[in-house]
Structures are given as C-alpha cells and as structure tokens.
Amino acid sequence: AAGMFLRLLSDIQWRAAHPKWRRMTSSQRSTSTTAEPHPVALPAQAQVVICGGGVMGTSVAYHLSKMGWKDVVLLEQGRLAAGTTRFCAGIVSTARPVSIELKMAHYSNKLYQQLEQETGVQTGYMKTGSISLAQTQDRLISLKRIASSLNVMGIPCEIISPKKVLQLHPLINIHDLVGAMYVPEDALVSSANVSLALATAASQNGVQIHERTSVSHVTIQKGRVTGVETDRGRIQCEYFVNCAGQWAYELGHSGEEPVHIPLHACEHFYLLTHPLQEPLSSSLPTIVDPDGRIYIRNWQGGILSGGFEKNPKPLFTEGRNQLEIQNLQEDWDHFAPLLSGLLRRMPGLESLQIKQLVNCPESFTPDMRCIMGESPTARGYFVLAGMNSAGISYGGGAGKYLAEWIVNGYPSENVWPLDLKRFGTLQSSRTFLRHRVMEVMPLMYDLKVPRWDFQTGRQLRTSPLYDRLDAQGARWMEKHGFERVKYFVPPGNDLLDLDHSKTFYKPDWFDIVGSEVKCCKEAVCVIDMSSFTKFEISSTGDQALESLQYLFSNDLDVPVGHVVHTGMLNEKGGYENDCSIARLSKRSFFMISPTDQQVHCWAWLKNRLPDDSNLVLEDVTWKYTALNLIGPRAVDVLSELSYAPMTAEHFPSLFCKEMSVGYANGIRVMSITHTGEPGFVLYIPIEYALHVYNEVMNMGQKYGIRNAGYYALRSLRIEKFFAFWGQDLDAFTTPMECGREFQVKLDKGVEFLGQEALLEQKQNGVYKRFTMFILEDHDTDLDLWPWWGEPIFRNGRYVGKTTSSAYSYTLERHVCLGFVHHFDEKTGEKLVVTTDFINQGEYEIDIAGQRFQAKAKLYPFSSLFTQRRRKDEVELSGYQRE
C-alpha cells in the first residue's frame, strides 16, 4: 500500500507540474454582465426580492410560491446554480448533532425525492445510504448519541460492526475501525439540478427569475426595507432575502445601514476520478470517515472524495467580487494529507485515474451552524447563508423555515440555534472571522465532546475582573463573545490534565465543582456574572410602565424596589425572553436577561415599543459588573461591608436597593441568586468593580469565601428544577408548560402579549410538561453521563428529550430536565399531558443507546431549599437564566 501511495503521489506531482493537465471547469465566467441582452425588463416593484440563485435562494422562492406568495422576484448575478451550489458534493446526510439541523436535512431528503416527479427536471436523486466510521470508542459514542436522535424521529439508523461495513462497501479497509453508523435513507443528488428543479417549480407558480442581474445595495428607511438597487434599475419591495452565499457578508455591508452576517469563505478541495476498472455501483453507500477527515461517494463509476483538513485556507478576506465561482487553483500539496487518508481507507485504488482536483469556496460561520432569520436592525431584511459545507442537506428545510418566517412572522420549529440574532456586531470583524473559520473547518470532523470551547477569537468581551480571576486559576468558556468562568483550579492541581479532559464520561473537574457547590451551600461563593444583558427602560410619564405591562406576562406595577421575574412572550405564549425586572423608580426599570439575549431582546423591544421620544430604552450591559454572592454567609459579608442590616426583615427576597459597599456607592443590590440558594447579586458601576471585589474577598475570608464558576451554578439550578432560556425555554414553550403559572398575571387588568394563548391553555390543558428526572441505576464513575438532548421513554415509548442535565452533589445523583409529550399510540397525534400521566409512568433516559431508569418529578425536593426562606419566596425564585 505504501509503494502504491508513493506511485500515486508522484503521478499527482507530475500532473501538478504540467499546466496543460490542469483544467478549469467548463463554465467560464462572463467578463461583462452587459454582454447578453436581457429579454425581460425588471418589475418596478415586488413583495419579495431574493438575491442568489443557488439552492438556498431557489428553495426560498419555491416555498414562498407554495405558500401562495406569487409576487416574488429572484435575482442572480451570474446564472442559476453557478456559485457554490454547482460545486457541492451532492451528499444529503441527516446525521446531524443539532436537532433543528437534523429536521432540516430530513425534510430536504423527502423533498428532493419527489422533486423530479413534480417538476420533470432530473435531480439525480439516488438513495445510497451513508456509513459514518469510528476509529475510536469516543467517536463511536458520539455516533451512538446521534443514532438515538435519528431513531426516535423515525429515521432508520443502526450502529453496525466493521464486518457489516465491509459487506455494505467491499472496498473499505476496516482493520482500524471499532464500529460505524449506517443511515440507509441518506442520498446523493446533483446539487445544481436540484436548484434548477426548485427554480422551475417556483417559476411555474409565478415567481419571476432574472439571471445576470447584480444587486448593488438594499435601501432601508426608518428601519424597514423599501427596495433593492440593481445594475438594471430599482425594484421597490417589502421583503429582501439575502441568499448570496459567500457574498452575503459583503452584500450586507453594501448599504448605508449595514446588516452584519458573520461568515467567511475557505477553500474546499475534493478529488474526482475516472471510472474504476470495475466501475463502482451507483447504489454504494457514501462513506464518512471523520477520524480520517474525509468523505467518499461514488461518482459516475469512479469516486468523489474530499474532506476538512487541519490547516484550511481562508479566501477573500479583503473582499472580491466575482460572478460565477471559477475553479480555484489546484493545490496538490495541500490535498496530500486527505489523499493519504483516502488511500488508507480504500487501499484497492491502484487503478485510480485522477480526473480533476476541484477547489471551490465554502462559507463557514463562527459557531458551525448556518445563519437564517430577520436582521435585528432592518425589518423585512432576511438572511439565509453560511451553510458550513452542508448546503444541499439543509437547502430544502432551511428554505421552508425561512419562507414560513416571512409569511407567518415565525417558522414552525424553534430555529433559535440558527437565528442571525444569536450574533452581535462583534462577530463580524474580518480578522475575527478569518481566524475563527480556520478553527471551524477542521472542527467539522473533529470529535466534539460535551462542553468543548472554541479557542480562537477569545478574550474579546471581558469583565474588569478577568485578570484577577485568571490569576486565581479560572478556567474560561465563552458566551456571545463574553468570557465566563467554568470553575477555578485550586493551587497544586495538574492544570494541563484539566485543560485536556475531553470525555463523555465523568470529567476531571468533577471534584473541583463539587467543592464550589459545597461552599455555596455552607459558606459563601462569588461568581462573576457580568455577561448578563442589562437594559434600562425609562420615561417622562407612565409610558414605560404601560409598554412593559403589555410586553411582559407578570404584573410590573409593583412598589419601587421590588424585583419581578417574568417572561417576555410572543403571540403564541412562548418565551422570547426570560428575565427579571427591578422597578428603580416610578418611571424607570432595570431589566436583567440572559447573555445571548443582547441582540434578540433589543430588537424585540425596539420593534414593539411605541415610537415616543419620551420613552428611552438603553443597553447598559457594559456599565455594570455583576457579582453573585451565593450562600448562607453572604448576608454577613454584605452587612459588614455596608454597615446596613441585610437580614430578611430589612432586605426581603426579590428586593433591589442602591447601597454603598466599601468606599463605592451607587451599587444596585438585589436579593436573588438565580440558584434558589440565599444571597445577593451586586450590580457595580464598572469603575468600582475591582475595589468592591477586593473588599468582598477580604471581608469574606473569615466566612470561608471562595470563587466559583458557572458549572457550580448549573448544578445548583438544575437540582432546584430551574429552567433557563435558550436551552430549556424557547419561543415554543409557554409558562403553563413549565410550571410557571405564578409568573403570569392573567388578571392584572391590562392586556398583554400572549394572554389569549395562555387563557386557552389554562382552559384546555397543555401538550407537553417540563419534568425533572433523577437517574436511578446510573453509576457516576463508570457509566456515560447525560449531557442534554437524550431521548426520554415512558413505559417503553418515546415521549420527549432532555433539555439540560447536571450532577446534583446534594442528591448524589444525575438530574435531567426535559419535556414530556403524550403521543396517541395509533395516530401519533399529540394529546393533553396531565399530572397523572406524568406521575403514573415508568421512565428511562437513553444515553448513547443505553437506557437508565429515572424517577419523574414535577416539583423539586423541598428539602433542598434552605429552611430560612419562606415557601412563597422560594416559589417566586423558581426561575433561572444563563
């Protein structure tokens, strides 16, 4: 095999040295857009204008037309499907770790299957199946976790032995494999033909398609899209959809008001061969070998093989405009590691005749998830781009969700993990994007164990205490660009081991976090929570109160100094945000939201608050450092530092007061901790942060104070059955479904957003219930841990998935939180979930294919709460955000 590899390599080097052998693709780009006459004039106006004629743009046009919107224009600067779509490897794969991506790929597969029949355009659809190979036990565990998700969605999938791999694909070398995952319904298509089929169907439904038409910029007035300027004139429109692929970033920045779309192109290589001596069967499964960093599919009797190398080459960082993407320069040296991976996996390719090395740009995003949704700054400006090399897998589903979003105002599934508003302007620096995509591209095939973190683009947003905490052993993670502490490594621990503890089993930080939790329960801990989103809403009259009463479900007409936990709900009663609001004065409010709500919540409020110069919304996130003092001795530390009594009689639960701490004044102290433990959060003007932190640590020494991180916080909140937004709560979850009726005031005398939906649920019941599970027969030391996303079974039937989980050091058990549904056994229809239904079932949690018995509870263990706090206060504090 080694000799054959060298022969092949020398053959390649010979080819690379002879320019005549290099061939550009057959489609050369036209140098001038005016060279060809335009037979049809552009319309003067349209309801929707879509920019980009690849699989994304044509899918959006197809689905809009299916939903009855005919006044749609699709513009393509070159020719349809001549961009990245033309070079796509055409693999439709449903094996995705993120639930919403899995659903998109599953829908795409079903759509492409019937597209040829619907349109008469041949799409090359061929159901071949796919086999994902595992060279290590950890890789096999990650495949088993995906297989569990696929199976409960009704997608056939099995974990198979290396021998079975050989039966399905006789050319594969299996000597280094420990197992594999087989998905028999995965498919191959011709990506360009799928785009043409979607465009044909859209055109038949009334969509106008104009090729060789470039969009120069989008006009925005008073925060709304009003039209599109092209090289052939202006089109007035209400909605614009940016499906410009790798040019989406530049197009977003082309107007006077930029729309930030954080994506960046990298070169992506794959090899095409002539047919083998014995041509490969067209039904041979696609091979994905992530540990070898390659994928292999059959292609016209030969193979197509590419991969994600460890040293990717970013493209066009400084921007560059080209119409249709030419085949970029071949780079055989760069491709050599992937080629050796291919030859190790298929050593029988001695008769391999190489046809071409294709090099095409692919767009990647900062978190490896695609970008869709409406711009936070320009209403009617929608985006669908940044597919991270999975464009054809997502194309159908992504187009469907975006079309629903435009037509109905929201998609039919929770797409928050893909929402453009998960990013801020800070992620659209070209330097950040260039560095991040160089990390992202290899990560496509790297093994991702729970709680891994990106290494690039770090230390971007930090608390003023960052250096102090770092010097004390802080280990960091990042949320929305903000550095947050996971835990603190005590002096004398082997730091290297902890930084590299990557496992699906019990992690190395287990005892460290345990000691932080113990300190929170027995003494006092400090957690820097500065990353929380902080807004102030104020007005000259009652405008602030009136507006907030409409936008929030709880009653905010409370005495000054009180803190209210409340949901910011949509029309369907679902959580757009979960927050706490303190009434600072008759006319001003201080709102605390989760870290990743900064862009989303701002846009939601801006779009719904009245346009009134007497009403002011201000983002004060950067003005305050937040220190969370948790534990029974927090009250002693604060009262000594402020010379003010802090006991429950003087400072009741859910109260907010401006105080002096040490020498610093103007500190907002709130009697909440987001964990159910006693304590306070201090919102400190940023210039006093270091002083107050030093004072707290010095004063707290006699009370056993220590630093703690978010892992301890997570363990505390999960054992108390507190949900947090973005993981447990989303836009499709209502307060009635997660036991938060007490945070809703249906009778507050003011109509609020989502009220009708909640009244209906109160009357008719709910179709899912947030439930707490305690694992019974699970060995923390030896068994795989639950992390989140595990299927829940009731009496042997699938009823839902876990949304978060943690080890409870108090119960000495794993606790999982998740939603239980009631599906009709015959029809699969959703039925009302009652308390009896929850309590009378026998439950199991599926962790990578192994089921563990679990006890279901609708209320937390009351013994976990400190006795010093009254029951009603505890109930009121039953919420959490991260």
Coordinates of C-alpha atoms in Angstrom, one line a residue, residues 627-851:
L627 CA -21.1 39.8 41.3
N628 CA -23.3 37.0 42.6
L629 CA -22.8 36.3 46.3
I630 CA -24.3 32.8 47.0
G631 CA -24.6 31.1 50.3
P632 CA -25.8 31.5 53.9
R633 CA -22.9 33.8 54.9
A634 CA -23.4 36.2 52.0
V635 CA -25.7 38.3 54.3
D636 CA -22.8 38.6 56.9
V637 CA -20.3 39.7 54.3
L638 CA -22.6 42.4 52.9
S639 CA -23.8 43.7 56.2
E640 CA -20.2 44.2 57.4
L641 CA -19.2 45.9 54.2
S642 CA -22.2 48.3 54.0
Y643 CA -22.9 48.8 57.7
A644 CA -26.5 48.1 56.9
P645 CA -28.7 45.3 58.2
M646 CA -29.2 42.7 55.4
T647 CA -31.4 40.2 57.1
A648 CA -34.8 39.1 55.6
E649 CA -36.7 41.6 57.8
H650 CA -34.7 44.6 56.4
F651 CA -33.9 43.2 53.0
P652 CA -36.7 40.8 51.9
S653 CA -36.4 38.3 49.0
L654 CA -36.8 39.8 45.5
F655 CA -35.8 43.3 46.6
C656 CA -33.5 45.9 45.0
K657 CA -31.8 48.8 46.7
E658 CA -28.9 51.1 45.9
M659 CA -26.2 50.9 48.5
S660 CA -22.6 51.6 49.4
V661 CA -20.2 48.7 49.6
G662 CA -16.8 49.6 50.9
Y663 CA -15.9 53.0 49.6
A664 CA -18.1 52.7 46.5
N665 CA -21.6 53.9 46.3
G666 CA -24.4 53.6 43.7
I667 CA -24.3 49.8 43.8
R668 CA -27.6 48.0 42.9
V669 CA -28.0 45.1 45.3
M670 CA -30.7 42.5 44.5
S671 CA -31.7 39.7 46.8
I672 CA -31.7 36.9 44.2
T673 CA -29.0 34.5 43.1
H674 CA -30.6 32.6 40.2
T675 CA -30.0 29.3 42.0
G676 CA -32.5 29.0 44.9
E677 CA -29.8 29.5 47.4
P678 CA -29.8 32.6 49.7
G679 CA -27.6 35.5 48.6
F680 CA -27.4 38.7 46.6
V681 CA -26.3 40.0 43.2
L682 CA -24.4 43.2 43.2
Y683 CA -24.6 45.4 40.0
I684 CA -21.5 47.5 40.4
P685 CA -20.6 50.6 38.2
I686 CA -17.7 49.3 36.2
E687 CA -15.0 51.7 37.6
Y688 CA -15.7 50.3 41.2
A689 CA -15.6 46.6 40.2
L690 CA -12.1 45.8 41.3
H691 CA -12.5 47.7 44.6
V692 CA -15.7 46.0 45.5
Y693 CA -14.4 42.6 44.5
N694 CA -11.3 43.1 46.7
E695 CA -13.4 44.3 49.7
V696 CA -15.8 41.3 49.4
M697 CA -12.9 38.8 49.2
N698 CA -11.1 40.3 52.1
M699 CA -14.1 40.6 54.3
G700 CA -15.3 37.1 53.3
Q701 CA -12.2 35.3 54.3
K702 CA -13.3 34.7 57.9
Y703 CA -16.6 33.3 56.5
G704 CA -14.8 30.8 54.2
I705 CA -15.4 32.7 50.9
R706 CA -14.1 31.4 47.6
N707 CA -14.6 32.0 43.9
A708 CA -16.9 29.8 41.9
G709 CA -17.9 29.4 38.3
Y710 CA -20.9 28.6 36.1
Y711 CA -20.6 24.8 36.4
A712 CA -21.4 25.1 40.1
L713 CA -24.3 27.5 39.2
R714 CA -25.6 25.0 36.7
S715 CA -25.6 22.1 39.2
L716 CA -27.4 24.2 41.8
R717 CA -30.1 25.5 39.5
I718 CA -30.8 22.1 37.9
E719 CA -31.2 20.2 41.2
K720 CA -33.7 23.0 42.1
F721 CA -35.6 22.4 38.9
F722 CA -35.0 25.9 37.5
A723 CA -35.3 26.2 33.7
F724 CA -33.2 28.6 31.7
W725 CA -33.9 30.3 28.4
G726 CA -32.2 29.1 25.2
Q727 CA -31.8 25.5 26.5
D728 CA -35.0 24.6 28.4
L729 CA -37.2 27.5 27.4
D730 CA -37.8 28.8 23.9
A731 CA -40.3 30.6 21.7
F732 CA -42.4 27.4 21.6
T733 CA -42.6 26.9 25.3
T734 CA -45.2 28.6 27.5
P735 CA -45.2 29.3 31.2
M736 CA -48.1 26.9 31.6
E737 CA -45.9 24.1 30.2
C738 CA -43.1 24.6 32.6
G739 CA -44.8 25.2 35.9
R740 CA -44.5 29.0 35.9
E741 CA -48.2 29.9 36.1
F742 CA -47.3 32.0 39.2
Q743 CA -45.2 34.3 37.0
V744 CA -48.2 35.1 34.8
K745 CA -50.9 37.6 36.0
L746 CA -53.8 36.9 33.7
D747 CA -55.9 39.2 35.9
K748 CA -53.6 42.2 36.1
G749 CA -56.2 44.3 34.4
V750 CA -54.1 45.1 31.4
E751 CA -54.0 43.0 28.2
F752 CA -50.6 41.5 27.5
L753 CA -48.9 39.8 24.5
G754 CA -49.6 36.0 24.6
Q755 CA -52.5 36.4 27.0
E756 CA -55.1 34.7 24.7
A757 CA -52.9 31.7 24.1
L758 CA -52.3 31.2 27.8
L759 CA -56.0 31.5 28.6
E760 CA -56.7 28.8 26.1
Q761 CA -54.0 26.6 27.6
K762 CA -55.4 27.2 31.1
Q763 CA -58.8 26.0 29.8
N764 CA -57.8 23.1 27.5
G765 CA -54.6 21.8 29.1
V766 CA -51.0 21.6 27.8
Y767 CA -49.4 19.2 25.3
K768 CA -46.1 19.0 27.0
R769 CA -44.9 19.3 30.6
F770 CA -41.4 20.3 31.9
T771 CA -40.3 17.4 34.1
M772 CA -37.4 16.6 36.3
F773 CA -35.8 13.2 36.2
I774 CA -33.5 11.6 38.8
L775 CA -31.4 8.8 37.3
E776 CA -31.8 5.7 39.5
D777 CA -29.5 2.9 38.3
H778 CA -26.7 5.1 36.9
D779 CA -23.1 4.8 38.1
T780 CA -21.5 8.2 38.0
D781 CA -18.0 6.8 37.9
L782 CA -18.4 4.2 35.2
D783 CA -21.4 5.0 33.1
L784 CA -21.7 7.5 30.3
W785 CA -23.1 10.9 31.5
P786 CA -26.2 12.5 30.3
W787 CA -25.4 16.0 28.9
W788 CA -28.5 17.1 27.1
G789 CA -30.6 16.0 24.1
E790 CA -31.1 12.4 25.4
P791 CA -34.4 10.7 24.4
I792 CA -36.9 10.1 27.3
F793 CA -39.0 6.9 27.3
R794 CA -42.2 6.4 29.3
N795 CA -43.4 2.8 29.6
G796 CA -41.0 1.9 26.7
R797 CA -42.4 4.6 24.4
Y798 CA -40.6 7.8 23.3
V799 CA -42.1 10.9 24.9
G800 CA -39.5 13.7 24.5
K801 CA -35.9 14.8 25.0
T802 CA -33.9 16.2 27.9
T803 CA -33.0 19.8 27.6
S804 CA -30.3 20.1 30.2
S805 CA -28.7 18.0 32.9
A806 CA -26.2 18.1 35.7
Y807 CA -24.9 16.1 38.6
S808 CA -26.5 17.0 41.9
Y809 CA -23.9 16.9 44.6
T810 CA -26.7 17.1 47.2
L811 CA -28.7 14.2 45.9
E812 CA -25.6 12.3 44.7
R813 CA -27.5 11.6 41.5
H814 CA -27.7 12.9 38.0
V815 CA -30.7 15.1 37.4
C816 CA -32.1 15.7 33.9
L817 CA -34.7 18.3 32.9
G818 CA -36.8 17.8 29.8
F819 CA -40.3 17.9 28.3
V820 CA -42.7 15.0 28.3
H821 CA -45.3 14.7 25.4
H822 CA -48.3 12.4 25.2
F823 CA -48.5 10.9 21.7
D824 CA -51.5 8.8 20.6
E825 CA -50.3 5.2 20.2
K826 CA -52.2 4.7 17.0
T827 CA -52.2 8.1 15.2
G828 CA -49.1 9.8 16.8
E829 CA -51.3 12.8 17.4
K830 CA -50.4 15.0 20.4
L831 CA -52.7 14.7 23.4
V832 CA -53.0 16.7 26.6
V833 CA -50.4 15.9 29.3
T834 CA -51.9 15.7 32.8
T835 CA -50.2 15.4 36.1
D836 CA -51.5 11.8 36.4
F837 CA -49.9 11.0 33.0
I838 CA -46.5 12.2 34.3
N839 CA -46.8 10.5 37.7
Q840 CA -48.1 7.2 36.6
G841 CA -45.3 6.3 34.1
E842 CA -42.1 4.3 34.3
Y843 CA -39.3 6.4 32.8
E844 CA -36.0 5.7 31.1
I845 CA -33.3 8.1 29.7
D846 CA -31.4 6.9 26.6
I847 CA -27.7 7.8 26.8
A848 CA -26.0 6.7 23.6
G849 CA -28.3 3.7 23.1
Q850 CA -28.2 2.6 26.8
R851 CA -31.3 3.2 28.8

